[in-house]
PDB file of C-alpha atoms in Angstrom:
ATOM      1  CA  MET A1484      53.035 107.649  59.631  1.00  0.00           C
ATOM      2  CA  ILE A1485      50.812 109.312  57.108  1.00  0.00           C
ATOM      3  CA  ILE A1486      51.986 111.546  54.527  1.00  0.00           C
ATOM      4  CA  VAL A1487      49.230 114.395  54.021  1.00  0.00           C
ATOM      5  CA  ASP A1488      48.996 117.223  51.432  1.00  0.00           C
ATOM      6  CA  THR A1489      47.348 120.726  51.580  1.00  0.00           C
ATOM      7  CA  GLY A1490      43.801 119.044  49.972  1.00  0.00           C
ATOM      8  CA  PHE A1491      43.159 116.744  52.891  1.00  0.00           C
ATOM      9  CA  TRP A1492      43.464 119.593  55.452  1.00  0.00           C
ATOM     10  CA  LEU A1493      41.264 121.688  53.341  1.00  0.00           C
ATOM     11  CA  ALA A1494      38.702 119.203  52.837  1.00  0.00           C
ATOM     12  CA  LEU A1495      38.619 118.006  56.306  1.00  0.00           C
ATOM     13  CA  ALA A1496      38.131 122.058  57.339  1.00  0.00           C
ATOM     14  CA  ASN A1497      35.562 123.079  55.329  1.00  0.00           C
ATOM     15  CA  LYS A1498      32.139 121.881  55.360  1.00  0.00           C
ATOM     16  CA  GLU A1499      31.328 122.985  51.865  1.00  0.00           C
ATOM     17  CA  ASP A1500      33.997 121.180  50.031  1.00  0.00           C
ATOM     18  CA  ALA A1501      33.149 118.226  47.818  1.00  0.00           C
ATOM     19  CA  VAL A1502      35.170 115.611  49.593  1.00  0.00           C
ATOM     20  CA  HIS A1503      34.639 116.989  53.221  1.00  0.00           C
ATOM     21  CA  ILE A1504      32.589 113.963  54.400  1.00  0.00           C
ATOM     22  CA  ALA A1505      34.979 111.609  52.632  1.00  0.00           C
ATOM     23  CA  ALA A1506      37.974 113.411  54.534  1.00  0.00           C
ATOM     24  CA  LYS A1507      36.321 113.687  57.510  1.00  0.00           C
ATOM     25  CA  LYS A1508      35.587 109.881  57.445  1.00  0.00           C
ATOM     26  CA  ARG A1509      38.891 108.873  56.662  1.00  0.00           C
ATOM     27  CA  PHE A1510      40.624 111.200  59.444  1.00  0.00           C
ATOM     28  CA  GLN A1511      38.487 109.318  61.988  1.00  0.00           C
ATOM     29  CA  ASP A1512      39.434 106.117  60.650  1.00  0.00           C
ATOM     30  CA  LEU A1513      42.943 106.883  60.666  1.00  0.00           C
ATOM     31  CA  ALA A1514      42.655 108.457  64.571  1.00  0.00           C
ATOM     32  CA  ASN A1515      45.188 106.222  66.090  1.00  0.00           C
ATOM     33  CA  GLN A1516      47.952 106.934  63.147  1.00  0.00           C
ATOM     34  CA  GLU A1517      50.603 109.709  62.960  1.00  0.00           C
ATOM     35  CA  PHE A1518      50.562 112.427  60.495  1.00  0.00           C
ATOM     36  CA  ILE A1519      53.305 114.161  58.853  1.00  0.00           C
ATOM     37  CA  THR A1520      53.855 116.828  56.244  1.00  0.00           C
ATOM     38  CA  THR A1521      56.263 119.591  55.552  1.00  0.00           C
ATOM     39  CA  TRP A1522      56.787 123.247  56.236  1.00  0.00           C
ATOM     40  CA  CYS A1523      56.100 123.923  52.700  1.00  0.00           C
ATOM     41  CA  VAL A1524      52.474 122.361  53.074  1.00  0.00           C
ATOM     42  CA  VAL A1525      51.808 123.947  56.307  1.00  0.00           C
ATOM     43  CA  THR A1526      52.474 127.611  54.485  1.00  0.00           C
ATOM     44  CA  GLU A1527      50.058 126.602  51.565  1.00  0.00           C
ATOM     45  CA  THR A1528      47.548 124.988  54.202  1.00  0.00           C
ATOM     46  CA  CYS A1529      47.299 128.133  56.240  1.00  0.00           C
ATOM     47  CA  TYR A1530      47.226 130.471  53.284  1.00  0.00           C
ATOM     48  CA  LEU A1531      44.341 128.406  51.676  1.00  0.00           C
ATOM     49  CA  LEU A1532      42.539 127.735  54.969  1.00  0.00           C
ATOM     50  CA  GLN A1533      42.551 131.270  55.672  1.00  0.00           C
ATOM     51  CA  LYS A1534      41.370 132.312  52.181  1.00  0.00           C
ATOM     52  CA  ARG A1535      38.662 129.617  51.979  1.00  0.00           C
ATOM     53  CA  VAL A1536      37.547 128.948  55.336  1.00  0.00           C
ATOM     54  CA  GLY A1537      38.199 131.966  57.319  1.00  0.00           C
ATOM     55  CA  VAL A1538      40.759 133.758  59.327  1.00  0.00           C
ATOM     56  CA  ASP A1539      40.555 131.451  62.290  1.00  0.00           C
ATOM     57  CA  ALA A1540      40.860 128.327  60.704  1.00  0.00           C
ATOM     58  CA  PRO A1541      44.776 128.271  60.400  1.00  0.00           C
ATOM     59  CA  LYS A1542      44.922 128.301  64.160  1.00  0.00           C
ATOM     60  CA  ILE A1543      43.159 124.924  64.507  1.00  0.00           C
ATOM     61  CA  PHE A1544      45.514 123.424  62.004  1.00  0.00           C
ATOM     62  CA  ILE A1545      48.681 124.788  63.792  1.00  0.00           C
ATOM     63  CA  ASN A1546      47.300 123.683  66.761  1.00  0.00           C
ATOM     64  CA  ARG A1547      47.735 119.995  65.458  1.00  0.00           C
ATOM     65  CA  ILE A1548      51.553 120.511  65.439  1.00  0.00           C
ATOM     66  CA  TYR A1549      51.403 122.052  68.433  1.00  0.00           C
ATOM     67  CA  THR A1550      50.065 119.077  70.389  1.00  0.00           C
ATOM     68  CA  GLY A1551      52.089 116.701  68.281  1.00  0.00           C
ATOM     69  CA  LYS A1552      49.510 115.378  66.255  1.00  0.00           C
ATOM     70  CA  LEU A1553      51.203 116.494  62.878  1.00  0.00           C
ATOM     71  CA  GLN A1554      54.706 115.888  62.714  1.00  0.00           C
ATOM     72  CA  ILE A1555      57.103 118.196  60.363  1.00  0.00           C
ATOM     73  CA  PHE A1556      59.783 116.777  58.166  1.00  0.00           C
ATOM     74  CA  ASP A1557      62.432 119.425  58.017  1.00  0.00           C
ATOM     75  CA  LEU A1558      63.875 120.045  54.504  1.00  0.00           C
ATOM     76  CA  LYS A1559      67.666 120.471  54.084  1.00  0.00           C
ATOM     77  CA  GLN A1560      69.546 122.495  52.055  1.00  0.00           C
ATOM     78  CA  HIS A1561      70.624 119.727  50.201  1.00  0.00           C
ATOM     79  CA  HIS A1562      67.236 118.545  49.239  1.00  0.00           C
ATOM     80  CA  CYS A1563      66.919 121.642  46.883  1.00  0.00           C
ATOM     81  CA  GLN A1564      68.545 119.869  43.888  1.00  0.00           C
ATOM     82  CA  ARG A1565      65.989 117.230  43.839  1.00  0.00           C
ATOM     83  CA  ILE A1566      63.156 119.524  44.172  1.00  0.00           C
ATOM     84  CA  GLU A1567      64.514 121.553  41.206  1.00  0.00           C
ATOM     85  CA  GLU A1568      64.850 118.385  39.619  1.00  0.00           C
ATOM     86  CA  LEU A1569      61.048 117.056  40.430  1.00  0.00           C
ATOM     87  CA  MET A1570      59.632 120.607  39.644  1.00  0.00           C
ATOM     88  CA  GLU A1571      61.247 120.479  36.108  1.00  0.00           C
ATOM     89  CA  LYS A1572      60.517 116.697  35.401  1.00  0.00           C
ATOM     90  CA  TYR A1573      56.447 117.218  36.333  1.00  0.00           C
ATOM     91  CA  LYS A1574      56.044 121.015  35.333  1.00  0.00           C
ATOM     92  CA  ASP A1575      53.301 119.911  33.115  1.00  0.00           C
ATOM     93  CA  LEU A1576      51.168 118.973  36.019  1.00  0.00           C
ATOM     94  CA  PRO A1577      52.533 121.525  37.449  1.00  0.00           C
ATOM     95  CA  MET A1578      54.407 120.199  40.411  1.00  0.00           C
ATOM     96  CA  ASP A1579      54.933 123.134  42.897  1.00  0.00           C
ATOM     97  CA  LEU A1580      57.250 123.629  45.974  1.00  0.00           C
ATOM     98  CA  ALA A1581      54.723 121.616  48.385  1.00  0.00           C
ATOM     99  CA  ASP A1582      54.219 118.865  46.177  1.00  0.00           C
ATOM    100  CA  ALA A1583      58.056 118.422  45.409  1.00  0.00           C
ATOM    101  CA  SER A1584      58.473 118.623  49.136  1.00  0.00           C
ATOM    102  CA  LEU A1585      56.088 115.714  49.669  1.00  0.00           C
ATOM    103  CA  VAL A1586      58.005 113.583  47.289  1.00  0.00           C
ATOM    104  CA  ILE A1587      61.505 114.564  48.872  1.00  0.00           C
ATOM    105  CA  LEU A1588      59.689 113.367  52.362  1.00  0.00           C
ATOM    106  CA  ALA A1589      58.232 110.193  50.934  1.00  0.00           C
ATOM    107  CA  GLU A1590      61.674 109.283  49.582  1.00  0.00           C
ATOM    108  CA  VAL A1591      63.455 110.144  52.346  1.00  0.00           C
ATOM    109  CA  TRP A1592      60.999 108.512  54.901  1.00  0.00           C
ATOM    110  CA  LEU A1593      60.251 105.467  52.862  1.00  0.00           C
ATOM    111  CA  HIS A1594      63.907 104.831  52.908  1.00  0.00           C
ATOM    112  CA  LEU A1595      64.464 105.122  56.726  1.00  0.00           C
ATOM    113  CA  LYS A1596      61.162 103.362  57.470  1.00  0.00           C
ATOM    114  CA  LYS A1597      61.424 100.458  54.752  1.00  0.00           C
ATOM    115  CA  GLY A1598      59.045  97.522  55.774  1.00  0.00           C
ATOM    116  CA  ASP A1599      56.677  99.705  57.523  1.00  0.00           C
ATOM    117  CA  ASP A1600      53.171 100.590  56.494  1.00  0.00           C
ATOM    118  CA  TYR A1601      52.302 103.768  54.958  1.00  0.00           C
ATOM    119  CA  TYR A1602      49.453 105.436  53.149  1.00  0.00           C
ATOM    120  CA  TRP A1603      48.904 108.300  50.707  1.00  0.00           C
ATOM    121  CA  ILE A1604      45.922 110.561  51.516  1.00  0.00           C
ATOM    122  CA  TRP A1605      45.393 112.165  48.267  1.00  0.00           C
ATOM    123  CA  ILE A1606      42.082 114.488  47.466  1.00  0.00           C
ATOM    124  CA  GLY A1607      41.806 115.537  44.027  1.00  0.00           C
ATOM    125  CA  ASN A1608      42.352 113.805  40.575  1.00  0.00           C
ATOM    126  CA  HIS A1609      43.480 110.396  40.955  1.00  0.00           C
ATOM    127  CA  ASP A1610      44.653 109.989  37.606  1.00  0.00           C
ATOM    128  CA  GLU A1611      47.008 113.030  37.993  1.00  0.00           C
ATOM    129  CA  TYR A1612      48.244 111.577  41.028  1.00  0.00           C
ATOM    130  CA  GLU A1613      49.340 108.128  39.357  1.00  0.00           C
ATOM    131  CA  SER A1614      51.076 109.538  36.714  1.00  0.00           C
ATOM    132  CA  PHE A1615      52.837 111.823  39.244  1.00  0.00           C
ATOM    133  CA  LEU A1616      54.180 108.908  41.117  1.00  0.00           C
ATOM    134  CA  ASN A1617      55.256 106.979  37.700  1.00  0.00           C
TER     135      ASN A1617
END
């Protein structure tokens, strides 16, 4: 199972994106893997796809959910306290709701799937990613 953030989907869909080719290759390399994200990321991704790629771009993305190629982790009310903590702790990055939701997903999923292989697909500033996880 691979946890995926908005930047990956944007790079994959936008041929003008600086890392489009790398994202496309990575997606092809991982074609047999399952992908998972959160509704917060889905909302952010759909908004940015429509804004940056075109009005029809979110439909392709949503189809991945419909066909089961992208699983959605369902945040629960009790996760909100941890989301607030994360957003406060990493406000200098800043961490938004979508980012915090992925940390919750990772915390829950890694606990439940201990011992399984996992990957993070990160498109963006790797230095920020490293400090974000520490």
